[in-house]
């Protein structure tokens, strides 16, 4: 018992104080303030029940759309990265000439900020002078050239595409690290059993990749639900307000001084993330304890 | 059979070359257009400039106040990463070594924060009350706080692999808890500290939204905010915007190419063992 003298709890105190003070307290306080009319223009804060949530879900302002956009982005942006990244990882984990070079290149966008990536693509996707439309015209496909960031039919595809450009290499790299940890014996055994490429993928590779898949899904979903930078820079919620997500709406409410409404939206995000993320996180911590 | 394999190999190479071009083309656009005149750059062509205008870079540094915001970014990244490593390694060490109900609860409570989104509006209220709003140190403290969950999580797993006999033999020699931790344990944690530093450091260097909420005065802005403000003011002058973007990307790209192994292994840590 006296061993614990070596491990005093005051070691935990700085981390705990900062975490509680600047992370937990704002979340809890924010949850409370989401039931008030807190705003910039009045010094007093009044309890107003579920008024903010009624505004969010049952008013003509389309907050429900923004929430739907957030969920859709979290789902689609991950699907379009996970599946191609898996196949790229398999490709670059095999015998391919120049594989280290390709790994380096494909990972490159990961180290840039979303803000810079967004600005770069504001130029690339420019309807009249941008690189993409220029290339399409040059290839004799002018009918494919589009107004990528202002046409309502194209704008989500553009955002998801830019996000994949930036994020694919990271997901792929995690998969490669996972693949490298699979013992070659397993594949040899599968070869002896006469398993083909797809069977080996289904019965050896995928089950052994579960930790890497878990990591990618946890990071991908938390990122997707919290998304702000890339949308703020690319479209700022436009055209109209059709690409608005929860965190851009929070920013708008904050700028407009409607603090109660802003914090109510953040609280909804918290609930969504806890609901989606808690099981994922438990899977992750369990794995770590086992290993 | 043989011919089919060669065909497959060629298809793989073609796919990889095409993807690499898709990744590299925007970088080529940035570099070539950052050296053009305003009129040339407005066409945004891939062709390199006939007469490179190096003065664009000088203009950007001067008008975009890039020097100051570069220093700000360096300060936030270094100070907050160092702070995170210190507080999370101490916490992870004690929480991993103690095997009580309380330590288990505290660990779960801290790790729960990985899933927590920031409530910015309420955060501002709290920061204001603590006189941490619009303050460089305030932002640093917030970064440390927001990295506590993740840092403690990754370091906790590693501490388990350091034998307890190390702590105990040091204690028998008469060292107190602080001595044991700083002179025996901390050096052994070095690999995981590098990983944590890479993860936190890159996140902070590239962060945009937190300073957007927490800093008003442009003299405290990091690179990301300055670049965005610069873009707002000079949208018609793509040559300058591209020069600005290039200068923001170059330091981090150089660090990536030089320390690629560290960065990739840092970012993928945990993917293997889970």
Coordinates of C-alpha atoms in Angstrom, one line a residue:
Chain A
X1 CA 0.0 0.0 0.0
X2 CA 2.8 2.4 0.8
X3 CA 4.0 1.9 -2.8
X4 CA 1.3 4.5 -3.7
X5 CA 3.4 7.1 -2.0
X6 CA 5.4 7.1 -5.2
X7 CA 2.3 8.0 -7.2
X8 CA 0.7 11.0 -5.5
X9 CA -2.5 12.3 -6.9
X10 CA -1.1 15.8 -7.2
X11 CA 0.6 14.7 -10.4
X12 CA -2.9 14.5 -12.0
X13 CA -3.9 17.9 -10.7
X14 CA -2.6 20.3 -13.4
X15 CA -4.1 18.2 -16.2
X16 CA -7.4 17.7 -14.3
X17 CA -7.7 21.4 -13.4
X18 CA -7.2 22.6 -17.0
X19 CA -9.4 19.9 -18.4
X20 CA -12.2 20.6 -16.0
X21 CA -11.9 24.4 -16.0
X22 CA -11.6 25.0 -19.7
X23 CA -13.4 22.0 -21.2
X24 CA -15.9 20.4 -18.8
X25 CA -17.1 23.6 -17.2
X26 CA -17.9 25.4 -20.5
X27 CA -19.7 22.3 -21.7
X28 CA -21.8 21.9 -18.5
X29 CA -22.4 25.6 -18.2
X30 CA -23.3 25.8 -21.9
X31 CA -25.8 23.0 -21.5
X32 CA -27.5 25.0 -18.7
X33 CA -27.3 28.3 -20.7
X34 CA -29.0 26.6 -23.7
X35 CA -32.3 26.9 -21.7
X36 CA -31.9 30.7 -21.5
X37 CA -32.4 33.8 -23.7
X38 CA -28.7 34.8 -23.1
X39 CA -27.7 37.3 -25.8
X40 CA -25.3 40.2 -26.4
X41 CA -27.9 43.0 -26.1
X42 CA -29.3 42.4 -22.6
X43 CA -27.2 42.2 -19.4
X44 CA -29.8 39.8 -17.8
X45 CA -30.1 36.2 -18.6
X46 CA -33.6 34.6 -18.3
X47 CA -34.6 31.0 -18.2
X48 CA -36.8 30.4 -21.3
X49 CA -37.3 26.6 -21.2
X50 CA -37.0 24.8 -24.4
X51 CA -37.5 27.9 -26.6
X52 CA -34.1 27.6 -28.2
X53 CA -34.7 23.9 -29.1
X54 CA -38.1 24.8 -30.5
X55 CA -36.4 27.4 -32.7
X56 CA -33.9 24.8 -33.8
X57 CA -36.4 22.0 -34.7
X58 CA -39.7 23.7 -35.3
X59 CA -39.1 27.2 -36.8
X60 CA -38.8 28.5 -40.4
X61 CA -35.1 28.9 -39.8
X62 CA -33.6 25.7 -41.2
X63 CA -31.5 24.5 -38.3
X64 CA -32.7 21.0 -38.8
X65 CA -31.2 21.1 -42.2
X66 CA -27.8 22.1 -40.8
X67 CA -28.0 19.2 -38.3
X68 CA -28.9 16.9 -41.2
X69 CA -26.0 18.3 -43.3
X70 CA -23.6 17.6 -40.4
X71 CA -24.6 14.0 -40.0
X72 CA -24.5 13.5 -43.8
X73 CA -21.1 15.0 -44.0
X74 CA -19.8 12.8 -41.2
X75 CA -21.1 9.7 -43.0
X76 CA -20.3 10.4 -46.6
X77 CA -16.9 12.1 -46.1
X78 CA -15.8 9.0 -44.3
X79 CA -17.2 6.5 -46.7
X80 CA -15.5 8.1 -49.7
X81 CA -12.1 8.1 -47.8
X82 CA -12.3 4.7 -46.1
X83 CA -13.0 2.4 -49.1
X84 CA -10.5 3.9 -51.6
X85 CA -7.9 4.4 -48.9
X86 CA -8.1 0.7 -48.0
X87 CA -7.5 -0.4 -51.6
X88 CA -4.7 2.1 -52.0
X89 CA -3.1 0.8 -48.8
X90 CA -3.3 -2.7 -50.1
X91 CA -1.7 -1.5 -53.4
X92 CA 1.1 0.4 -51.7
X93 CA 1.8 -2.4 -49.2
X94 CA 2.4 -4.8 -52.0
X95 CA 5.2 -5.0 -54.6
X96 CA 4.9 -1.7 -56.5
X97 CA 7.7 0.2 -58.0
X98 CA 8.3 3.5 -56.3
X99 CA 5.9 2.8 -53.4
X100 CA 7.8 4.9 -50.8
X101 CA 7.7 7.8 -53.2
X102 CA 3.9 7.5 -53.8
X103 CA 3.3 7.1 -50.0
X104 CA 5.2 10.4 -49.4
X105 CA 3.2 12.2 -52.1
X106 CA -0.2 10.9 -51.1
X107 CA 0.4 11.8 -47.5
X108 CA 1.5 15.4 -48.3
X109 CA -1.9 17.1 -48.0
X110 CA -2.3 15.7 -44.4
X111 CA 0.3 18.1 -43.0
X112 CA -1.4 21.2 -44.4
X113 CA -4.1 23.1 -42.5
X114 CA -7.7 22.9 -43.7
X115 CA -7.7 26.6 -44.0
X116 CA -4.8 26.6 -46.5
X117 CA -6.4 23.6 -48.4
X118 CA -9.7 25.5 -48.6
X119 CA -8.0 28.6 -50.1
X120 CA -6.0 26.5 -52.6
X121 CA -9.2 25.0 -53.8
X122 CA -11.0 28.3 -54.0
X123 CA -8.6 28.9 -56.8
X124 CA -8.6 25.4 -58.3
X125 CA -12.4 25.3 -58.5
X126 CA -12.8 28.9 -59.8
X127 CA -15.4 28.6 -62.5
X128 CA -13.8 30.7 -65.2
X129 CA -10.0 30.6 -64.4
X130 CA -9.7 27.6 -62.1
X131 CA -7.4 24.6 -62.9
X132 CA -10.2 22.0 -62.8
X133 CA -12.4 23.7 -65.4
X134 CA -9.3 24.6 -67.5
X135 CA -8.2 20.9 -67.5
X136 CA -11.7 19.7 -68.4
X137 CA -11.8 22.2 -71.3
X138 CA -8.3 21.2 -72.4
X139 CA -9.3 17.5 -72.4
X140 CA -12.2 18.3 -74.8
X141 CA -14.8 17.9 -72.0
X142 CA -16.1 21.5 -71.6
X143 CA -19.6 20.3 -70.8
X144 CA -18.2 18.8 -67.5
X145 CA -16.9 22.2 -66.4
X146 CA -19.1 23.5 -63.6
X147 CA -19.6 26.3 -61.0
X148 CA -18.3 23.9 -58.4
X149 CA -18.8 26.1 -55.3
X150 CA -22.0 27.9 -56.2
X151 CA -24.1 25.4 -58.1
X152 CA -26.4 23.7 -55.6
X153 CA -26.2 20.4 -57.4
X154 CA -22.4 20.3 -57.2
X155 CA -21.4 22.1 -54.1
X156 CA -21.6 19.2 -51.7
X157 CA -19.7 16.9 -54.1
X158 CA -17.0 19.6 -54.3
X159 CA -16.7 19.9 -50.5
X160 CA -16.5 16.2 -50.1
X161 CA -14.0 16.0 -52.9
X162 CA -11.7 18.6 -51.4
X163 CA -12.0 16.9 -48.0
X164 CA -11.0 13.6 -49.5
X165 CA -8.0 15.2 -51.3
X166 CA -6.8 16.4 -47.9
X167 CA -7.7 13.4 -45.8
X168 CA -7.3 10.3 -48.0
X169 CA -3.5 10.0 -47.4
X170 CA -3.9 9.9 -43.6
X171 CA -6.5 7.2 -43.7
X172 CA -4.4 5.2 -46.1
X173 CA -1.3 5.6 -44.0
X174 CA -3.1 4.3 -40.9
X175 CA -4.2 1.3 -43.0
X176 CA -0.7 0.7 -44.2
X177 CA 0.6 0.7 -40.6
X178 CA -2.1 -1.9 -39.8
X179 CA -1.3 -4.1 -42.8
X180 CA 2.4 -4.1 -41.9
X181 CA 1.5 -5.7 -38.5
X182 CA -0.2 -8.7 -40.0
X183 CA 2.1 -11.7 -39.9
X184 CA 3.0 -13.2 -43.3
X185 CA 2.3 -16.7 -41.9
X186 CA -1.4 -16.0 -42.1
X187 CA -1.2 -15.4 -45.8
X188 CA 1.0 -18.4 -46.3
X189 CA -1.6 -20.5 -44.5
X190 CA -4.4 -19.1 -46.6
X191 CA -2.3 -19.8 -49.8
X192 CA -2.0 -23.5 -48.7
X193 CA -5.8 -23.6 -48.3
X194 CA -6.0 -22.2 -51.8
X195 CA -7.7 -19.0 -50.9
X196 CA -7.9 -16.3 -53.6
X197 CA -7.3 -12.6 -53.3
X198 CA -10.8 -11.7 -52.2
X199 CA -11.1 -14.5 -49.7
X200 CA -7.7 -13.5 -48.1
X201 CA -9.1 -9.9 -47.9
X202 CA -12.3 -11.1 -46.2
X203 CA -10.9 -13.7 -43.9
X204 CA -7.3 -12.5 -43.0
X205 CA -6.8 -8.9 -43.9
X206 CA -10.0 -7.3 -42.7
X207 CA -10.3 -9.1 -39.4
X208 CA -6.7 -8.3 -38.6
X209 CA -7.2 -4.6 -39.6
X210 CA -10.0 -4.0 -37.0
X211 CA -7.8 -1.8 -34.8
X212 CA -6.8 0.4 -37.8
X213 CA -10.4 0.6 -39.0
X214 CA -11.6 1.5 -35.5
X215 CA -9.0 4.4 -35.3
X216 CA -10.0 5.7 -38.7
X217 CA -13.7 5.6 -37.9
X218 CA -13.3 7.2 -34.4
X219 CA -11.1 10.0 -35.8
X220 CA -13.2 10.4 -39.0
X221 CA -16.6 10.6 -37.3
X222 CA -15.4 13.0 -34.6
X223 CA -13.8 15.2 -37.2
X224 CA -16.9 15.0 -39.4
X225 CA -19.3 16.0 -36.7
X226 CA -17.1 18.9 -35.6
X227 CA -16.3 20.1 -39.2
X228 CA -16.0 23.9 -39.5
X229 CA -12.8 25.1 -41.3
X230 CA -13.2 23.5 -44.7
X231 CA -16.8 24.7 -45.1
X232 CA -16.2 28.1 -43.6
X233 CA -13.4 28.7 -46.1
X234 CA -14.9 27.0 -49.2
X235 CA -18.5 28.1 -49.2
X236 CA -19.1 29.9 -45.8
X237 CA -22.4 27.9 -45.8
X238 CA -23.5 29.0 -49.3
X239 CA -25.0 29.1 -51.8
X240 CA -28.0 30.3 -49.9
X241 CA -27.4 28.5 -46.7
X242 CA -27.5 25.0 -48.0
X243 CA -24.0 23.9 -46.9
X244 CA -24.3 25.2 -43.4
X245 CA -23.3 22.7 -40.6
X246 CA -23.7 22.8 -36.8
X247 CA -20.4 24.5 -36.1
X248 CA -20.8 27.2 -38.9
X249 CA -24.3 27.9 -37.5
X250 CA -22.8 28.2 -34.0
X251 CA -20.4 30.8 -35.3
X252 CA -23.1 32.7 -37.0
X253 CA -25.3 32.8 -33.9
X254 CA -22.2 33.9 -31.9
X255 CA -21.5 36.7 -34.4
X256 CA -25.2 37.8 -34.3
X257 CA -25.1 37.8 -30.5
X258 CA -27.7 35.0 -30.0
X259 CA -25.6 33.2 -27.4
X260 CA -28.4 31.1 -26.0
X261 CA -29.2 29.6 -29.4
X262 CA -25.5 29.1 -30.2
X263 CA -24.9 27.2 -27.0
X264 CA -28.0 25.1 -27.6
X265 CA -26.6 24.0 -30.9
X266 CA -23.3 23.1 -29.3
X267 CA -25.1 21.1 -26.7
X268 CA -26.9 19.2 -29.4
X269 CA -23.6 18.4 -31.0
X270 CA -22.3 17.2 -27.7
X271 CA -25.2 14.8 -27.3
X272 CA -24.7 13.6 -30.9
X273 CA -21.0 13.0 -30.4
X274 CA -21.5 11.3 -27.1
X275 CA -24.1 9.0 -28.6
X276 CA -22.0 8.1 -31.6
X277 CA -18.6 8.3 -30.1
X278 CA -19.0 6.6 -26.7
X279 CA -19.4 3.0 -28.0
X280 CA -16.5 3.6 -30.4
X281 CA -14.3 5.0 -27.7
X282 CA -15.1 2.1 -25.4
X283 CA -14.0 -0.3 -28.1
X284 CA -10.8 1.7 -28.4
X285 CA -9.9 1.8 -24.7
X286 CA -10.8 -1.9 -24.3
X287 CA -8.3 -2.8 -27.0
X288 CA -5.6 -0.8 -25.4
X289 CA -6.1 -2.5 -22.0
X290 CA -6.0 -5.9 -23.6
X291 CA -2.7 -5.2 -25.5
Chain B
X1 CA -0.7 -15.3 -67.1
X2 CA 2.6 -13.4 -67.5
X3 CA 1.1 -10.8 -69.9
X4 CA -1.9 -10.3 -67.6
X5 CA 0.5 -9.5 -64.7
X6 CA 2.4 -7.0 -66.7
X7 CA -0.9 -5.4 -67.7
X8 CA -2.0 -5.2 -64.1
X9 CA 1.3 -3.7 -63.1
X10 CA 1.0 -1.0 -65.7
X11 CA -2.5 -0.2 -64.6
X12 CA -1.4 0.2 -61.0
X13 CA 1.4 2.5 -62.0
X14 CA -1.0 4.6 -64.2
X15 CA -3.4 4.9 -61.3
X16 CA -0.6 6.0 -58.9
X17 CA 0.8 8.5 -61.3
X18 CA -2.6 10.0 -61.9
X19 CA -3.3 10.3 -58.2
X20 CA 0.1 11.8 -57.5
X21 CA -0.6 14.4 -60.2
X22 CA -3.9 15.2 -58.6
X23 CA -2.2 15.8 -55.3
X24 CA 0.7 17.8 -56.8
X25 CA -1.1 19.9 -59.3
X26 CA -2.4 22.4 -56.7
X27 CA 1.1 22.8 -55.3
X28 CA 2.4 23.5 -58.9
X29 CA -0.3 26.2 -59.3
X30 CA 0.7 27.9 -56.1
X31 CA 4.4 28.0 -56.8
X32 CA 4.1 29.1 -60.4
X33 CA 1.5 31.7 -59.8
X34 CA 3.1 33.1 -56.7
X35 CA 5.9 34.4 -59.0
X36 CA 3.7 36.1 -61.6
X37 CA 2.4 39.6 -62.0
X38 CA -1.1 40.4 -60.9
X39 CA -2.5 40.2 -64.5
X40 CA -0.7 37.0 -65.3
X41 CA -1.8 35.3 -62.1
X42 CA -5.4 36.2 -62.7
X43 CA -5.4 33.6 -65.5
X44 CA -4.1 30.9 -63.0
X45 CA -2.3 28.9 -65.6
X46 CA 0.1 26.1 -64.8
X47 CA 2.9 27.5 -66.9
X48 CA 5.8 29.0 -64.9
X49 CA 6.2 32.7 -65.0
X50 CA 8.3 34.1 -67.9
X51 CA 10.0 36.6 -65.5
X52 CA 9.7 35.5 -61.9
X53 CA 8.6 38.3 -59.6
X54 CA 10.4 37.4 -56.4
X55 CA 9.2 40.7 -54.9
X56 CA 5.8 39.2 -54.4
X57 CA 7.2 37.4 -51.4
X58 CA 8.6 40.5 -49.9
X59 CA 5.3 42.3 -50.4
X60 CA 3.5 39.6 -48.6
X61 CA 5.8 39.5 -45.6
X62 CA 5.4 43.2 -45.3
X63 CA 1.7 43.7 -45.9
X64 CA 0.5 40.5 -44.4
X65 CA 2.5 41.0 -41.2
X66 CA 3.7 37.4 -41.7
X67 CA 6.8 37.7 -39.6
X68 CA 4.8 38.5 -36.4
X69 CA 2.2 35.8 -37.0
X70 CA 4.9 33.3 -37.8
X71 CA 6.4 34.0 -34.4
X72 CA 3.0 33.8 -32.8
X73 CA 2.4 30.4 -34.4
X74 CA 5.8 29.1 -33.2
X75 CA 5.1 30.4 -29.7
X76 CA 1.6 28.7 -29.5
X77 CA 2.9 25.5 -30.9
X78 CA 6.0 25.2 -28.8
X79 CA 4.5 26.4 -25.5
X80 CA 1.3 24.5 -25.7
X81 CA 3.0 21.3 -26.9
X82 CA 5.5 21.5 -24.0
X83 CA 2.7 22.2 -21.5
X84 CA 0.6 19.3 -22.8
X85 CA 3.6 16.8 -22.6
X86 CA 4.3 17.9 -19.0
X87 CA 0.8 17.7 -17.6
X88 CA -0.4 14.7 -19.5
X89 CA 2.7 12.5 -18.9
X90 CA 2.5 13.2 -15.1
X91 CA -1.2 12.4 -15.1
X92 CA -0.9 9.3 -17.3
X93 CA 1.9 8.0 -15.1
X94 CA 0.0 8.2 -11.9
X95 CA -3.3 7.0 -13.3
X96 CA -1.6 4.0 -14.9
X97 CA 0.4 3.0 -11.8
X98 CA -2.4 3.3 -9.3
X99 CA -4.9 0.5 -9.8
X100 CA -7.7 1.8 -7.7
X101 CA -11.3 2.6 -8.5
X102 CA -10.6 6.3 -8.2
X103 CA -7.8 6.3 -10.7
X104 CA -9.9 4.2 -13.1
X105 CA -12.7 6.7 -12.8
X106 CA -10.4 9.7 -13.4
X107 CA -8.9 8.0 -16.4
X108 CA -12.2 7.3 -18.0
X109 CA -13.4 10.8 -17.1
X110 CA -10.4 12.4 -18.8
X111 CA -10.5 10.1 -21.9
X112 CA -14.2 10.9 -22.4
X113 CA -12.9 14.4 -23.4
X114 CA -11.7 12.9 -26.8
X115 CA -15.3 12.9 -27.9
X116 CA -16.2 16.3 -26.4
X117 CA -16.8 19.1 -28.8
X118 CA -15.9 22.6 -27.6
X119 CA -18.8 24.8 -26.6
X120 CA -17.3 28.0 -27.9
X121 CA -19.9 30.5 -26.7
X122 CA -19.7 29.3 -23.1
X123 CA -15.9 28.9 -23.4
X124 CA -15.6 32.6 -24.2
X125 CA -17.7 33.4 -21.1
X126 CA -15.4 31.3 -18.9
X127 CA -12.2 32.6 -20.5
X128 CA -13.5 36.2 -20.0
X129 CA -14.1 35.6 -16.3
X130 CA -10.6 34.2 -15.9
X131 CA -9.1 37.1 -17.9
X132 CA -7.8 34.6 -20.5
X133 CA -9.6 36.0 -23.5
X134 CA -7.6 37.8 -26.1
X135 CA -4.4 36.7 -24.4
X136 CA -1.6 34.7 -25.9
X137 CA -1.1 32.7 -22.6
X138 CA -4.9 32.2 -22.5
X139 CA -4.9 30.5 -25.9
X140 CA -1.9 28.4 -24.8
X141 CA -3.7 27.2 -21.6
X142 CA -6.8 26.4 -23.7
X143 CA -4.7 24.3 -26.1
X144 CA -3.2 22.4 -23.3
X145 CA -6.6 21.8 -21.8
X146 CA -8.0 20.6 -25.1
X147 CA -5.1 18.2 -25.6
X148 CA -5.3 16.7 -22.1
X149 CA -7.7 13.9 -23.0
X150 CA -5.9 12.7 -26.1
X151 CA -2.4 13.1 -24.6
X152 CA -3.3 11.2 -21.4
X153 CA -4.9 8.5 -23.5
X154 CA -1.8 7.7 -25.7
X155 CA 0.8 8.1 -22.9
X156 CA -1.2 6.0 -20.5
X157 CA -0.9 3.0 -22.8
X158 CA 2.8 3.4 -23.0
X159 CA 3.4 3.8 -19.3
X160 CA 2.1 0.3 -18.8
X161 CA 5.1 -1.1 -20.7
X162 CA 7.6 0.6 -18.4
X163 CA 8.4 -1.9 -15.6
X164 CA 7.4 -0.8 -12.1
X165 CA 10.8 -2.1 -10.8
X166 CA 12.3 1.0 -12.4
X167 CA 10.3 3.3 -10.0
X168 CA 10.9 1.1 -7.0
X169 CA 14.6 0.7 -7.4
X170 CA 14.9 4.5 -7.7
X171 CA 12.7 5.0 -4.6
X172 CA 14.9 2.6 -2.6
X173 CA 17.8 4.9 -3.4
X174 CA 15.9 7.6 -1.6
X175 CA 14.4 9.5 -4.4
X176 CA 11.0 11.2 -3.9
X177 CA 8.1 11.0 -6.4
X178 CA 9.2 14.0 -8.4
X179 CA 12.8 12.8 -8.7
X180 CA 11.7 9.3 -9.7
X181 CA 9.4 10.7 -12.3
X182 CA 11.6 13.3 -13.9
X183 CA 14.9 11.6 -13.8
X184 CA 13.9 7.9 -14.3
X185 CA 10.5 7.7 -15.9
X186 CA 10.3 10.7 -18.2
X187 CA 13.4 9.7 -20.2
X188 CA 11.9 6.2 -20.7
X189 CA 8.8 7.8 -22.1
X190 CA 10.7 9.6 -24.9
X191 CA 9.3 7.6 -27.9
X192 CA 5.6 8.2 -26.9
X193 CA 6.4 11.9 -26.0
X194 CA 7.7 12.4 -29.6
X195 CA 4.5 10.9 -31.0
X196 CA 2.4 13.1 -28.7
X197 CA 4.4 16.2 -29.6
X198 CA 4.0 15.6 -33.3
X199 CA 0.2 15.1 -33.0
X200 CA -0.4 18.1 -30.8
X201 CA 2.1 20.3 -32.6
X202 CA 0.6 19.8 -36.0
X203 CA -2.9 20.2 -34.7
X204 CA -2.0 23.5 -33.0
X205 CA 0.1 24.9 -36.0
X206 CA -2.8 24.2 -38.3
X207 CA -5.6 25.3 -36.0
X208 CA -7.9 28.1 -37.2
X209 CA -11.2 28.0 -35.3
X210 CA -9.9 28.4 -31.7
X211 CA -8.0 31.6 -32.4
X212 CA -10.9 32.8 -34.5
X213 CA -13.1 32.8 -31.4
X214 CA -10.5 33.5 -28.7
X215 CA -8.2 36.3 -30.1
X216 CA -9.4 39.7 -31.3
X217 CA -6.2 41.6 -31.7
X218 CA -4.4 40.9 -35.0
X219 CA -1.1 41.3 -33.3
X220 CA -1.7 37.9 -31.5
X221 CA -2.9 36.0 -34.6
X222 CA -1.2 32.8 -35.8
X223 CA -0.4 32.2 -39.5
X224 CA -3.8 30.6 -40.3
X225 CA -5.8 33.7 -39.2
X226 CA -3.4 36.1 -40.9
X227 CA -3.6 34.2 -44.2
X228 CA -7.3 34.2 -44.1
X229 CA -7.5 37.9 -43.4
X230 CA -4.9 38.5 -46.1
X231 CA -7.1 36.5 -48.6
X232 CA -10.1 38.7 -47.6
X233 CA -8.2 41.9 -48.4
X234 CA -6.3 40.8 -51.6
X235 CA -8.8 38.5 -53.3
X236 CA -8.2 40.2 -56.6
X237 CA -4.4 39.7 -56.4
X238 CA -4.0 36.0 -56.6
X239 CA -0.2 36.3 -57.1
X240 CA 0.1 37.7 -53.6
X241 CA -2.4 35.3 -52.2
X242 CA -0.5 32.4 -53.7
X243 CA 2.8 33.8 -52.3
X244 CA 1.2 34.0 -48.9
X245 CA -0.1 30.4 -49.1
X246 CA 3.3 29.2 -50.3
X247 CA 5.0 30.8 -47.3
X248 CA 2.5 29.3 -44.9
X249 CA 2.9 25.8 -46.4
X250 CA 6.7 25.8 -46.8
X251 CA 7.8 25.5 -43.2
X252 CA 5.5 22.6 -42.5
X253 CA 6.2 20.8 -45.8
X254 CA 10.0 21.2 -45.1
X255 CA 9.5 19.7 -41.6
X256 CA 7.4 16.9 -43.1
X257 CA 10.0 16.0 -45.8
X258 CA 12.9 16.1 -43.3
X259 CA 11.2 14.2 -40.5
X260 CA 8.8 12.1 -42.4
X261 CA 9.4 8.9 -40.5
X262 CA 8.7 10.6 -37.1
X263 CA 5.6 12.2 -38.4
X264 CA 4.1 9.2 -40.1
X265 CA 4.9 6.9 -37.2
X266 CA 3.6 9.5 -34.8
X267 CA 0.3 9.9 -36.6
X268 CA -0.2 6.2 -37.0
X269 CA 0.7 5.2 -33.5
X270 CA -2.0 3.1 -32.0
X271 CA -3.2 1.9 -35.4
X272 CA -1.2 -1.2 -35.1
X273 CA -1.8 -2.2 -31.5
X274 CA -5.1 -0.4 -31.1

